[in-house]
């Protein structure tokens, strides 16, 4: 073969989200950006905290630029890693040190690296539906086999019974994403406890570790007083994949980290495997300026009220029009049931109203669409007439 | 196996360069940074052009931060890609368009992605010794087998005869790095022409394309009027991996690009395979702020005179003391022959004088060390007594 067919397939069949995003840019040129109601991409609409810009300027002023923009250690700048570790310890009452932290180019890199660190050819990795479609790509790149665990109907919490059926001696890792993309659901303490108890039991039964990979780009994006349990407190063999993309509204800058639980069995070995996996995937170090920015902005927060206002308007309106959706406790997605049960036709009908939403069949739950409400409030307001018309077409 | 052994091996046995770099930081704390003559890392010592800092500040001032730090298309911001394509066309008289450019997180990412785009399991990839050791990691991650072509003695130009012996029907790609790390050699027009003629002949003979991957982080770092031939002008099936790490002194920011020659056979397919390879390795997009910085600083230049001054002092001094080294036309490395023919003992003896140099056996040429002279002029000056003493120990 003249080229790598898997790579070609992944490049020519883009993720549906990216596909719609590209269409939206073309369509905006045709009819004007204000006429296209693009809800496809999880691109934060809320500005980064002012502290981010201030920190960049301060760093530029007070540092030798060859150091500031120079290579850091492969695992990341030591001071930044210490700041992150201290912050985690303070917030979650765990014992993570600087040497348990590995800086990455964002959540996708974190996941790819973690999987490549622990997975061997043929190992199974369980994801909880609905799940972010790229998990499949990352699992398969690591040589693993994706196994989907179905959620409880309506609540989209984890279904323990289904999970138990999917676990077997080939299970190497699970990816848990809470707040969840695309459902916006936060897994409860009770769910987490039960999952972790089950995993411990299965680890003993199989005689090998099962790694719990926490994908946490949405950790800070929760509404009201909802608590997002910190998995290290429930399960030793936990790797946390964190990203500043959403918490600081910096998704394009590709900055995040992996935290390897030091309480984990063979934690040094796993940490070194993380370093090696990063190396083999071509990650030399995470972007140096934004490592420092992240390290200095750990307590900075984006304006969550804007997302909450968006959620309330969209959720309340769609419910009023007769659509069925899960009320999200976190992230910035609304997971809406197709009135006919068919996601693709729902997506296509919405498109006729210039409303761009993501059909979620690839996310492991059929018949739903994802609406990313991380957009300008006016886009939601102006789209409502279209949603209303759509509801009428469906006789809701 | 509880984890991935290959990843662990790569993480626990760091690249020798990184190993020495880490030692140097520890040693500097023990005896003072000014007493450690670290020549291990290719970390530019020359400041980024002032235009880089000015551009960052201007971008921060004049752009909506959610756009500036937001996701770009996976292949990179369209305007940036156009600026780069136009610049290439102007400089090298080729016909590259924005859609032939794919922005990356630096040269290591570019190479990993190109290899993953074209290589299938068992394909052979030829590198020209001496070669940057990480090539082996990237080739093997793509499922390829590294094949080393030996250079001509003394000049370290490519040895056509040896190359012809290494080419066979399993050859999928070659990586060419000029100016070369670690030798500083620039391959001449004559060398390039001869290599490309041979490759064309072999492509016809085997009936499949052989890709030439140009690894060009050092393109702009040449001394006097030495010309670095642009490979697309010599060979259709060329992919150029460029990085701004050295040309703008931004190695930690991880910014570069891949240019797929549009004249290449199936160039659209290969471009899409590049996109897919990037996706599977976890690269969502290249860092967004520095994409824009790079796009606006294409004609900016670092102060090459400083590197040339370093080269002259070091090269002339070492020759005077009796060491044998290749005079580098580009990059910022001096490739020095071990007086005993043994690189490791040379490295160890130098270490006794607090001089940290890299033994290059892993680079495919035995008995040489690499001295990265991208350091402060005074570090070179202050190290000379040590080099002189070293020469005496060897009775040079």
Tab-separated table of N, CA and C in Angstrom, chain B residues 47-175:
chain	number	residue	atom	x	y	z
B	47	UNK	N	18.096	35.130	21.399
B	47	UNK	CA	16.715	35.547	21.683
B	47	UNK	C	15.824	35.456	20.454
B	48	UNK	N	14.539	35.196	20.661
B	48	UNK	CA	13.611	35.324	19.534
B	48	UNK	C	13.683	36.763	19.007
B	49	UNK	N	13.410	36.965	17.727
B	49	UNK	CA	13.392	38.336	17.208
B	49	UNK	C	12.390	39.173	18.015
B	50	UNK	N	12.693	40.445	18.212
B	50	UNK	CA	11.786	41.328	18.964
B	50	UNK	C	10.373	41.267	18.384
B	51	UNK	N	10.319	41.037	17.063
B	51	UNK	CA	9.017	40.982	16.384
B	51	UNK	C	8.091	39.913	16.987
B	52	UNK	N	8.681	38.850	17.536
B	52	UNK	CA	7.857	37.792	18.118
B	52	UNK	C	7.088	38.330	19.316
B	53	UNK	N	7.799	38.955	20.243
B	53	UNK	CA	7.141	39.518	21.427
B	53	UNK	C	6.146	40.598	21.018
B	54	UNK	N	6.566	41.461	20.103
B	54	UNK	CA	5.665	42.531	19.640
B	54	UNK	C	4.391	41.948	19.027
B	55	UNK	N	4.562	40.885	18.262
B	55	UNK	CA	3.405	40.272	17.599
B	55	UNK	C	2.455	39.647	18.627
B	56	UNK	N	3.020	38.986	19.628
B	56	UNK	CA	2.157	38.399	20.667
B	56	UNK	C	1.324	39.499	21.312
B	57	UNK	N	1.984	40.586	21.686
B	57	UNK	CA	1.273	41.674	22.378
B	57	UNK	C	0.226	42.299	21.461
B	58	UNK	N	0.587	42.478	20.207
B	58	UNK	CA	-0.362	43.046	19.237
B	58	UNK	C	-1.564	42.108	19.047
B	59	UNK	N	-1.308	40.825	18.954
B	59	UNK	CA	-2.401	39.855	18.800
B	59	UNK	C	-3.326	39.880	20.015
B	60	UNK	N	-2.725	39.979	21.195
B	60	UNK	CA	-3.530	40.020	22.423
B	60	UNK	C	-4.392	41.273	22.458
B	61	UNK	N	-3.831	42.363	21.959
B	61	UNK	CA	-4.548	43.654	21.979
B	61	UNK	C	-5.700	43.682	20.980
B	62	UNK	N	-5.456	43.169	19.800
B	62	UNK	CA	-6.389	43.420	18.694
B	62	UNK	C	-7.326	42.267	18.354
B	63	UNK	N	-7.329	41.231	19.185
B	63	UNK	CA	-8.194	40.098	18.848
B	63	UNK	C	-9.094	39.718	20.005
B	64	UNK	N	-10.250	39.237	19.647
B	64	UNK	CA	-11.132	38.648	20.629
B	64	UNK	C	-10.418	37.423	21.208
B	65	UNK	N	-10.186	37.398	22.517
B	65	UNK	CA	-9.380	36.290	23.074
B	65	UNK	C	-10.013	34.914	22.889
B	66	UNK	N	-11.340	34.859	22.808
B	66	UNK	CA	-11.940	33.527	22.608
B	66	UNK	C	-11.633	33.001	21.202
B	67	UNK	N	-11.453	33.916	20.257
B	67	UNK	CA	-11.062	33.487	18.908
B	67	UNK	C	-9.561	33.198	18.876
B	68	UNK	N	-8.803	34.111	19.449
B	68	UNK	CA	-7.339	33.982	19.420
B	68	UNK	C	-6.876	32.678	20.068
B	69	UNK	N	-7.495	32.313	21.189
B	69	UNK	CA	-7.096	31.098	21.903
B	69	UNK	C	-8.020	29.921	21.605
B	70	UNK	N	-8.955	30.104	20.671
B	70	UNK	CA	-9.912	29.044	20.363
B	70	UNK	C	-9.321	27.992	19.429
B	71	UNK	N	-10.078	26.903	19.261
B	71	UNK	CA	-9.655	25.886	18.296
B	71	UNK	C	-9.508	26.519	16.927
B	72	UNK	N	-8.501	26.093	16.185
B	72	UNK	CA	-8.484	26.379	14.755
B	72	UNK	C	-8.935	25.086	14.068
B	73	UNK	N	-9.072	25.122	12.745
B	73	UNK	CA	-9.284	23.877	12.023
B	73	UNK	C	-8.140	22.931	12.377
B	74	UNK	N	-8.405	21.641	12.256
B	74	UNK	CA	-7.370	20.676	12.614
B	74	UNK	C	-6.095	20.904	11.802
B	75	UNK	N	-6.252	21.297	10.545
B	75	UNK	CA	-5.050	21.506	9.720
B	75	UNK	C	-4.395	22.858	9.962
B	76	UNK	N	-5.046	23.704	10.768
B	76	UNK	CA	-4.457	24.996	11.102
B	76	UNK	C	-5.292	26.145	10.573
B	77	UNK	N	-5.063	27.316	11.128
B	77	UNK	CA	-5.774	28.522	10.710
B	77	UNK	C	-5.550	28.778	9.219
B	78	UNK	N	-6.649	29.050	8.510
B	78	UNK	CA	-6.569	29.186	7.046
B	78	UNK	C	-5.661	30.344	6.624
B	79	UNK	N	-5.744	31.467	7.320
B	79	UNK	CA	-4.904	32.621	6.955
B	79	UNK	C	-3.420	32.333	7.183
B	80	UNK	N	-3.156	31.668	8.276
B	80	UNK	CA	-1.762	31.327	8.578
B	80	UNK	C	-1.222	30.384	7.506
B	81	UNK	N	-2.022	29.404	7.142
B	81	UNK	CA	-1.574	28.447	6.123
B	81	UNK	C	-1.336	29.140	4.791
B	82	UNK	N	-2.196	30.116	4.484
B	82	UNK	CA	-1.999	30.845	3.226
B	82	UNK	C	-0.704	31.662	3.271
B	83	UNK	N	-0.478	32.311	4.396
B	83	UNK	CA	0.744	33.123	4.528
B	83	UNK	C	1.983	32.248	4.356
B	84	UNK	N	1.950	31.078	4.965
B	84	UNK	CA	3.100	30.168	4.872
B	84	UNK	C	3.274	29.684	3.429
B	85	UNK	N	2.157	29.277	2.803
B	85	UNK	CA	2.224	28.780	1.423
B	85	UNK	C	2.775	29.864	0.497
B	86	UNK	N	2.264	31.087	0.627
B	86	UNK	CA	2.747	32.187	-0.222
B	86	UNK	C	4.240	32.409	-0.025
B	87	UNK	N	4.663	32.342	1.227
B	87	UNK	CA	6.069	32.556	1.551
B	87	UNK	C	6.960	31.482	0.915
B	88	UNK	N	6.506	30.244	0.983
B	88	UNK	CA	7.276	29.145	0.376
B	88	UNK	C	7.367	29.334	-1.137
B	89	UNK	N	6.236	29.676	-1.735
B	89	UNK	CA	6.208	29.844	-3.192
B	89	UNK	C	7.175	30.936	-3.630
B	90	UNK	N	7.145	32.041	-2.886
B	90	UNK	CA	8.007	33.180	-3.208
B	90	UNK	C	9.480	32.806	-3.041
B	91	UNK	N	9.781	32.128	-1.971
B	91	UNK	CA	11.193	31.838	-1.684
B	91	UNK	C	11.765	30.745	-2.571
B	92	UNK	N	10.946	29.734	-2.887
B	92	UNK	CA	11.523	28.555	-3.527
B	92	UNK	C	10.956	28.251	-4.898
B	93	UNK	N	10.109	29.174	-5.377
B	93	UNK	CA	9.561	29.008	-6.713
B	93	UNK	C	8.847	27.664	-6.893
B	94	UNK	N	7.986	27.347	-5.944
B	94	UNK	CA	7.162	26.134	-6.045
B	94	UNK	C	5.696	26.556	-6.043
B	95	UNK	N	4.801	25.587	-6.221
B	95	UNK	CA	3.366	25.929	-6.262
B	95	UNK	C	2.619	25.260	-5.114
B	96	UNK	N	2.866	25.757	-3.928
B	96	UNK	CA	2.228	25.196	-2.743
B	96	UNK	C	1.066	26.109	-2.347
B	97	UNK	N	-0.096	25.514	-2.052
B	97	UNK	CA	-1.244	26.298	-1.615
B	97	UNK	C	-1.534	26.090	-0.138
B	98	UNK	N	-2.448	26.911	0.391
B	98	UNK	CA	-2.806	26.816	1.811
B	98	UNK	C	-3.249	25.395	2.171
B	99	UNK	N	-3.916	24.734	1.220
B	99	UNK	CA	-4.441	23.403	1.519
B	99	UNK	C	-3.404	22.289	1.385
B	100	UNK	N	-2.174	22.679	1.130
B	100	UNK	CA	-1.072	21.708	1.163
B	100	UNK	C	-0.306	21.799	2.481
B	101	UNK	N	-0.724	22.750	3.310
B	101	UNK	CA	-0.021	22.992	4.575
B	101	UNK	C	-0.847	22.435	5.730
B	102	UNK	N	-0.161	21.776	6.655
B	102	UNK	CA	-0.812	21.250	7.862
B	102	UNK	C	0.025	21.718	9.053
B	103	UNK	N	-0.567	22.539	9.905
B	103	UNK	CA	0.187	23.091	11.048
B	103	UNK	C	0.386	22.013	12.118
B	104	UNK	N	1.557	22.014	12.739
B	104	UNK	CA	1.878	20.977	13.727
B	104	UNK	C	2.484	21.559	15.002
B	105	UNK	N	2.575	20.694	16.006
B	105	UNK	CA	3.268	21.027	17.254
B	105	UNK	C	4.771	20.770	17.094
B	106	UNK	N	5.412	21.392	16.103
B	106	UNK	CA	6.864	21.291	15.965
B	106	UNK	C	7.330	20.118	15.116
B	107	UNK	N	8.647	20.037	14.962
B	107	UNK	CA	9.238	19.083	14.027
B	107	UNK	C	9.011	17.623	14.438
B	108	UNK	N	9.078	17.332	15.729
B	108	UNK	CA	8.879	15.951	16.167
B	108	UNK	C	7.463	15.492	15.816
B	109	UNK	N	6.497	16.378	16.011
B	109	UNK	CA	5.121	16.061	15.637
B	109	UNK	C	5.015	15.914	14.123
B	110	UNK	N	5.640	16.820	13.383
B	110	UNK	CA	5.588	16.759	11.922
B	110	UNK	C	6.088	15.413	11.417
B	111	UNK	N	7.220	14.990	11.942
B	111	UNK	CA	7.807	13.721	11.497
B	111	UNK	C	6.930	12.539	11.893
B	112	UNK	N	6.474	12.542	13.148
B	112	UNK	CA	5.625	11.439	13.617
B	112	UNK	C	4.392	11.323	12.736
B	113	UNK	N	3.822	12.463	12.399
B	113	UNK	CA	2.598	12.481	11.604
B	113	UNK	C	2.871	12.023	10.167
B	114	UNK	N	3.915	12.556	9.540
B	114	UNK	CA	4.237	12.147	8.163
B	114	UNK	C	4.475	10.641	8.086
B	115	UNK	N	5.230	10.127	9.047
B	115	UNK	CA	5.541	8.698	9.019
B	115	UNK	C	4.276	7.876	9.192
B	116	UNK	N	3.441	8.291	10.136
B	116	UNK	CA	2.184	7.570	10.385
B	116	UNK	C	1.240	7.682	9.173
B	117	UNK	N	1.420	8.707	8.374
B	117	UNK	CA	0.566	8.893	7.193
B	117	UNK	C	0.941	7.952	6.054
B	118	UNK	N	2.222	7.633	5.935
B	118	UNK	CA	2.634	6.852	4.757
B	118	UNK	C	3.127	5.439	5.073
B	119	UNK	N	3.552	5.201	6.299
B	119	UNK	CA	4.198	3.923	6.612
B	119	UNK	C	3.166	2.856	6.993
B	120	UNK	N	3.369	1.663	6.508
B	120	UNK	CA	2.611	0.500	6.962
B	120	UNK	C	3.554	-0.451	7.696
B	121	UNK	N	2.981	-1.328	8.494
B	121	UNK	CA	3.800	-2.255	9.285
B	121	UNK	C	4.847	-2.934	8.408
B	122	UNK	N	6.090	-2.857	8.848
B	122	UNK	CA	7.158	-3.557	8.151
B	122	UNK	C	7.839	-2.748	7.061
B	123	UNK	N	7.272	-1.599	6.703
B	123	UNK	CA	7.933	-0.745	5.707
B	123	UNK	C	9.288	-0.280	6.245
B	124	UNK	N	10.223	-0.071	5.338
B	124	UNK	CA	11.534	0.417	5.761
B	124	UNK	C	11.658	1.928	5.535
B	125	UNK	N	12.297	2.589	6.484
B	125	UNK	CA	12.550	4.030	6.383
B	125	UNK	C	14.048	4.251	6.519
B	126	UNK	N	14.605	4.888	5.516
B	126	UNK	CA	16.050	5.105	5.521
B	126	UNK	C	16.376	6.464	6.135
B	127	UNK	N	17.330	6.467	7.052
B	127	UNK	CA	17.851	7.725	7.588
B	127	UNK	C	19.336	7.781	7.259
B	128	UNK	N	19.842	9.005	7.136
B	128	UNK	CA	21.243	9.184	6.767
B	128	UNK	C	22.066	9.485	8.007
B	129	UNK	N	23.007	8.619	8.300
B	129	UNK	CA	23.863	8.831	9.461
B	129	UNK	C	24.850	9.959	9.158
B	130	UNK	N	25.206	10.763	10.173
B	130	UNK	CA	24.632	10.737	11.514
B	130	UNK	C	23.216	11.318	11.511
B	131	UNK	N	22.355	10.747	12.335
B	131	UNK	CA	20.959	11.190	12.343
B	131	UNK	C	20.474	11.413	13.770
B	132	UNK	N	19.488	12.293	13.896
B	132	UNK	CA	18.876	12.606	15.184
B	132	UNK	C	18.227	11.338	15.734
B	133	UNK	N	18.636	10.960	16.949
B	133	UNK	CA	18.252	9.649	17.499
B	133	UNK	C	16.743	9.416	17.577
B	134	UNK	N	15.971	10.472	17.766
B	134	UNK	CA	14.531	10.265	17.925
B	134	UNK	C	13.872	9.742	16.653
B	135	UNK	N	14.553	9.836	15.516
B	135	UNK	CA	13.982	9.272	14.283
B	135	UNK	C	13.596	7.805	14.488
B	136	UNK	N	14.446	7.116	15.228
B	136	UNK	CA	14.166	5.690	15.461
B	136	UNK	C	12.826	5.525	16.190
B	137	UNK	N	12.609	6.354	17.195
B	137	UNK	CA	11.367	6.284	17.976
B	137	UNK	C	10.160	6.548	17.076
B	138	UNK	N	10.264	7.579	16.250
B	138	UNK	CA	9.115	7.954	15.416
B	138	UNK	C	8.843	6.905	14.331
B	139	UNK	N	9.907	6.402	13.733
B	139	UNK	CA	9.745	5.372	12.686
B	139	UNK	C	9.102	4.126	13.290
B	140	UNK	N	9.602	3.716	14.447
B	140	UNK	CA	9.074	2.492	15.056
B	140	UNK	C	7.644	2.688	15.553
B	141	UNK	N	7.319	3.881	16.031
B	141	UNK	CA	5.937	4.135	16.442
B	141	UNK	C	4.973	4.005	15.265
B	142	UNK	N	5.459	4.335	14.073
B	142	UNK	CA	4.608	4.233	12.884
B	142	UNK	C	4.571	2.803	12.341
B	143	UNK	N	5.282	1.897	12.987
B	143	UNK	CA	5.293	0.508	12.530
B	143	UNK	C	6.393	0.224	11.527
B	144	UNK	N	7.250	1.203	11.306
B	144	UNK	CA	8.312	1.044	10.315
B	144	UNK	C	9.584	0.459	10.901
B	145	UNK	N	10.518	0.148	10.001
B	145	UNK	CA	11.818	-0.386	10.407
B	145	UNK	C	12.873	0.616	9.963
B	146	UNK	N	13.715	1.034	10.906
B	146	UNK	CA	14.737	2.033	10.601
B	146	UNK	C	15.921	1.381	9.898
B	147	UNK	N	16.323	1.952	8.786
B	147	UNK	CA	17.498	1.472	8.057
B	147	UNK	C	18.473	2.652	7.961
B	148	UNK	N	19.718	2.387	8.318
B	148	UNK	CA	20.698	3.474	8.378
B	148	UNK	C	21.603	3.449	7.165
B	149	UNK	N	21.676	4.570	6.448
B	149	UNK	CA	22.625	4.685	5.355
B	149	UNK	C	23.850	5.438	5.856
B	150	UNK	N	25.011	4.817	5.614
B	150	UNK	CA	26.256	5.395	6.140
B	150	UNK	C	26.738	6.552	5.285
B	151	UNK	N	27.357	7.548	5.886
B	151	UNK	CA	27.819	8.718	5.134
B	151	UNK	C	29.219	8.502	4.548
B	152	UNK	N	29.615	9.417	3.682
B	152	UNK	CA	31.013	9.443	3.240
B	152	UNK	C	31.879	9.862	4.405
B	153	UNK	N	33.010	9.231	4.522
B	153	UNK	CA	33.903	9.594	5.614
B	153	UNK	C	34.386	11.026	5.451
B	154	UNK	N	34.640	11.660	6.566
B	154	UNK	CA	35.191	13.025	6.623
B	154	UNK	C	34.204	14.115	6.218
B	155	UNK	N	33.537	13.978	5.043
B	155	UNK	CA	32.619	15.056	4.639
B	155	UNK	C	31.228	14.885	5.234
B	156	UNK	N	30.875	13.666	5.559
B	156	UNK	CA	29.536	13.344	6.055
B	156	UNK	C	28.428	13.716	5.072
B	157	UNK	N	28.774	13.792	3.794
B	157	UNK	CA	27.748	13.878	2.754
B	157	UNK	C	27.171	12.471	2.576
B	158	UNK	N	26.061	12.398	1.827
B	158	UNK	CA	25.421	11.106	1.607
B	158	UNK	C	26.275	10.241	0.677
B	159	UNK	N	26.403	8.977	1.013
B	159	UNK	CA	27.173	8.051	0.186
B	159	UNK	C	26.191	7.315	-0.738
B	160	UNK	N	26.204	7.712	-2.014
B	160	UNK	CA	25.236	7.176	-2.982
B	160	UNK	C	25.276	5.658	-3.074
B	161	UNK	N	26.506	5.155	-3.022
B	161	UNK	CA	26.666	3.707	-3.167
B	161	UNK	C	26.022	2.974	-1.997
B	162	UNK	N	26.274	3.504	-0.817
B	162	UNK	CA	25.662	2.882	0.361
B	162	UNK	C	24.142	3.005	0.314
B	163	UNK	N	23.670	4.177	-0.112
B	163	UNK	CA	22.214	4.366	-0.197
B	163	UNK	C	21.591	3.356	-1.155
B	164	UNK	N	22.228	3.178	-2.305
B	164	UNK	CA	21.680	2.238	-3.292
B	164	UNK	C	21.579	0.830	-2.717
B	165	UNK	N	22.578	0.474	-1.904
B	165	UNK	CA	22.523	-0.848	-1.266
B	165	UNK	C	21.369	-0.985	-0.278
B	166	UNK	N	21.012	0.115	0.346
B	166	UNK	CA	19.966	0.066	1.381
B	166	UNK	C	18.555	0.131	0.796
B	167	UNK	N	18.438	0.683	-0.408
B	167	UNK	CA	17.124	0.778	-1.038
B	167	UNK	C	16.669	-0.598	-1.508
B	168	UNK	N	15.380	-0.880	-1.275
B	168	UNK	CA	14.796	-2.101	-1.818
B	168	UNK	C	13.289	-1.909	-1.916
B	169	UNK	N	12.595	-2.925	-2.336
B	169	UNK	CA	11.160	-2.719	-2.601
B	169	UNK	C	10.342	-2.467	-1.327
B	170	UNK	N	10.942	-2.688	-0.173
B	170	UNK	CA	10.239	-2.363	1.072
B	170	UNK	C	10.458	-0.929	1.539
B	171	UNK	N	11.321	-0.208	0.821
B	171	UNK	CA	11.609	1.167	1.228
B	171	UNK	C	10.391	2.048	0.981
B	172	UNK	N	9.877	2.645	2.048
B	172	UNK	CA	8.707	3.512	1.892
B	172	UNK	C	9.081	4.978	1.969
B	173	UNK	N	10.078	5.302	2.767
B	173	UNK	CA	10.399	6.718	2.972
B	173	UNK	C	11.855	6.900	3.360
B	174	UNK	N	12.347	8.115	3.127
B	174	UNK	CA	13.670	8.515	3.597
B	174	UNK	C	13.495	9.807	4.384
B	175	UNK	N	14.259	9.961	5.420
B	175	UNK	CA	14.260	11.229	6.151
B	175	UNK	C	15.593	11.925	5.874
